[in-house]
Amino acid sequence: MIDIQPLAILREIHRTGSLTQAAEQLCLTQSAVSHAIRRFEDRYSVKLFEREGHKLRFTLAGDYLLGLAQRVLPQLEHGAGVLEDYARGRRGSIRIGMECHPCQDWLMQVVDPFLAAWPDVELDVTTAFQFGGLTALLGHEIDILVTPDPIARQELTFTPVFDYELVLAVSDTHPLAQKHHIEPSDLTTETLITYPVSRERLDIYTQFLVPAHALPRRHRTVETTDLMLRLVASGRAVSATPDWLLRKVKGVKGVRIGNGILKSIHLGHRTGTAPPYLDGFIKLAASVKIDS
């Protein structure tokens, strides 16, 4: 295998035009440079350059090796810089899993400034782990979990990034829109729309309906927030929705659920030393206002 040192020497000789100056640029003695060249020539039985007075002229073998040096050395130097970035936490990747359907718009407000601040960090967002993100986080399949339902585990750390209230979204013309707050019995005649999540993961059930032994007249699920709010605005259904999601929606009003269901979105990650860019993402996320 060809050593790097002769490549670096030939490149400096080509740049400076002299063996002495090449040695100075490489912080080597002229004797060390001459020895390295001679050892290479002996090993491959070639001459790399010839003297013409005070000048050095590259041979065909020297020209070939110089071309190789000009192609290979910049890549190796770049590679050294990349490794330094990894060591300093400036380069890497973050895989984000979502357990919060309506949080994607907020997340995009975090992603843009993060990518600008950390140009060498790759970022991937997936909803493939919806409602099973804890397992994915523990299994190192994702690095950050966006969730409204943190679970205390010694090996995980959850950071709250913003608070909100879960309210009942109803049409402006719906009779419930006139109430200060709703009771469980108010939903027994309503169609309730939720995301496709088990009832054990839905706060409207666990914190409101089930303790009162009440159920909605009908329960249906939809995949997207936009469709959910359109159905609510048309008066066809009601939905338990984060209050911030309704601030810019026309035709829909949020009504308090009982005494209020207060929630927080958390970012979970594995406990331990985190790379600077992961800490940077969490700090940036905490600074982005949900209604900005």
mmCIF file of N, CA and C in Angstrom, residues 99 133-134 137 145-153 156-164 201 203 207 262-269:
data_model
loop_
_atom_site.group_PDB
_atom_site.id
_atom_site.type_symbol
_atom_site.label_atom_id
_atom_site.label_comp_id
_atom_site.label_asym_id
_atom_site.label_seq_id
_atom_site.Cartn_x
_atom_site.Cartn_y
_atom_site.Cartn_z
ATOM 1 N N GLU A 99 -45.159 10.671 18.904
ATOM 2 C CA GLU A 99 -46.350 10.104 19.534
ATOM 3 C C GLU A 99 -47.416 11.178 19.706
ATOM 4 N N GLY A 133 -43.596 4.374 20.811
ATOM 5 C CA GLY A 133 -42.308 5.042 20.751
ATOM 6 C C GLY A 133 -41.372 4.684 21.881
ATOM 7 N N LEU A 134 -41.889 4.330 23.037
ATOM 8 C CA LEU A 134 -41.036 3.993 24.169
ATOM 9 C C LEU A 134 -40.133 2.813 23.839
ATOM 10 N N LEU A 137 -37.429 3.922 21.461
ATOM 11 C CA LEU A 137 -36.402 4.716 22.123
ATOM 12 C C LEU A 137 -35.459 3.826 22.929
ATOM 13 N N LEU A 145 -38.018 11.066 21.439
ATOM 14 C CA LEU A 145 -39.436 10.730 21.341
ATOM 15 C C LEU A 145 -40.251 11.949 21.742
ATOM 16 N N VAL A 146 -41.114 12.406 20.833
ATOM 17 C CA VAL A 146 -42.037 13.510 21.126
ATOM 18 C C VAL A 146 -43.324 12.890 21.637
ATOM 19 N N THR A 147 -43.665 13.146 22.902
ATOM 20 C CA THR A 147 -44.806 12.454 23.507
ATOM 21 C C THR A 147 -45.501 13.330 24.547
ATOM 22 N N PRO A 148 -46.828 13.203 24.656
ATOM 23 C CA PRO A 148 -47.553 13.868 25.741
ATOM 24 C C PRO A 148 -47.667 12.977 26.982
ATOM 25 N N ASP A 149 -47.137 11.776 26.886
ATOM 26 C CA ASP A 149 -47.296 10.800 27.978
ATOM 27 C C ASP A 149 -45.952 10.205 28.383
ATOM 28 N N PRO A 150 -45.108 10.997 29.074
ATOM 29 C CA PRO A 150 -43.813 10.455 29.505
ATOM 30 C C PRO A 150 -43.990 9.366 30.554
ATOM 31 N N ILE A 151 -43.137 8.379 30.493
ATOM 32 C CA ILE A 151 -43.172 7.271 31.449
ATOM 33 C C ILE A 151 -41.844 7.246 32.192
ATOM 34 N N ALA A 152 -41.889 7.337 33.501
ATOM 35 C CA ALA A 152 -40.666 7.403 34.299
ATOM 36 C C ALA A 152 -39.877 6.102 34.178
ATOM 37 N N ARG A 153 -38.683 6.215 33.645
ATOM 38 C CA ARG A 153 -37.757 5.081 33.549
ATOM 39 C C ARG A 153 -36.366 5.594 33.869
ATOM 40 N N LEU A 156 -34.236 6.596 30.941
ATOM 41 C CA LEU A 156 -34.752 7.620 30.038
ATOM 42 C C LEU A 156 -34.887 8.955 30.760
ATOM 43 N N THR A 157 -34.707 10.038 30.004
ATOM 44 C CA THR A 157 -34.898 11.392 30.521
ATOM 45 C C THR A 157 -35.936 12.093 29.660
ATOM 46 N N PHE A 158 -36.936 12.695 30.305
ATOM 47 C CA PHE A 158 -37.982 13.419 29.587
ATOM 48 C C PHE A 158 -37.916 14.897 29.959
ATOM 49 N N THR A 159 -37.856 15.739 28.944
ATOM 50 C CA THR A 159 -37.786 17.192 29.135
ATOM 51 C C THR A 159 -39.082 17.829 28.646
ATOM 52 N N PRO A 160 -39.818 18.532 29.522
ATOM 53 C CA PRO A 160 -41.039 19.216 29.054
ATOM 54 C C PRO A 160 -40.671 20.414 28.189
ATOM 55 N N VAL A 161 -41.374 20.578 27.067
ATOM 56 C CA VAL A 161 -41.057 21.693 26.166
ATOM 57 C C VAL A 161 -42.199 22.700 26.043
ATOM 58 N N PHE A 162 -43.435 22.261 26.223
ATOM 59 C CA PHE A 162 -44.524 23.234 26.315
ATOM 60 C C PHE A 162 -45.763 22.586 26.946
ATOM 61 N N ASP A 163 -46.577 23.429 27.594
ATOM 62 C CA ASP A 163 -47.805 22.983 28.261
ATOM 63 C C ASP A 163 -49.014 23.334 27.405
ATOM 64 N N TYR A 164 -50.087 22.594 27.599
ATOM 65 C CA TYR A 164 -51.332 22.897 26.892
ATOM 66 C C TYR A 164 -52.495 22.283 27.663
ATOM 67 N N ARG A 201 -55.002 4.894 25.915
ATOM 68 C CA ARG A 201 -54.040 5.973 25.684
ATOM 69 C C ARG A 201 -54.724 7.309 25.433
ATOM 70 N N ASP A 203 -56.774 10.426 26.821
ATOM 71 C CA ASP A 203 -57.103 11.109 28.079
ATOM 72 C C ASP A 203 -58.587 11.388 28.228
ATOM 73 N N GLN A 207 -59.271 9.983 31.775
ATOM 74 C CA GLN A 207 -59.383 11.021 32.800
ATOM 75 C C GLN A 207 -60.775 11.633 32.905
ATOM 76 N N LEU A 262 -54.959 19.148 31.893
ATOM 77 C CA LEU A 262 -53.725 19.860 31.587
ATOM 78 C C LEU A 262 -52.635 18.871 31.192
ATOM 79 N N LYS A 263 -51.933 19.176 30.130
ATOM 80 C CA LYS A 263 -50.935 18.255 29.581
ATOM 81 C C LYS A 263 -49.643 19.017 29.252
ATOM 82 N N SER A 264 -48.588 18.262 28.983
ATOM 83 C CA SER A 264 -47.313 18.826 28.526
ATOM 84 C C SER A 264 -46.726 17.916 27.462
ATOM 85 N N ILE A 265 -46.134 18.522 26.445
ATOM 86 C CA ILE A 265 -45.374 17.748 25.472
ATOM 87 C C ILE A 265 -43.945 17.609 25.983
ATOM 88 N N HIS A 266 -43.443 16.399 25.954
ATOM 89 C CA HIS A 266 -42.093 16.110 26.418
ATOM 90 C C HIS A 266 -41.231 15.564 25.283
ATOM 91 N N LEU A 267 -39.945 15.811 25.385
ATOM 92 C CA LEU A 267 -38.971 15.163 24.512
ATOM 93 C C LEU A 267 -38.191 14.170 25.360
ATOM 94 N N GLY A 268 -38.301 12.895 24.995
ATOM 95 C CA GLY A 268 -37.605 11.857 25.736
ATOM 96 C C GLY A 268 -36.367 11.397 25.002
ATOM 97 N N HIS A 269 -35.308 11.126 25.755
ATOM 98 C CA HIS A 269 -34.092 10.559 25.156
ATOM 99 C C HIS A 269 -33.430 9.654 26.185
#
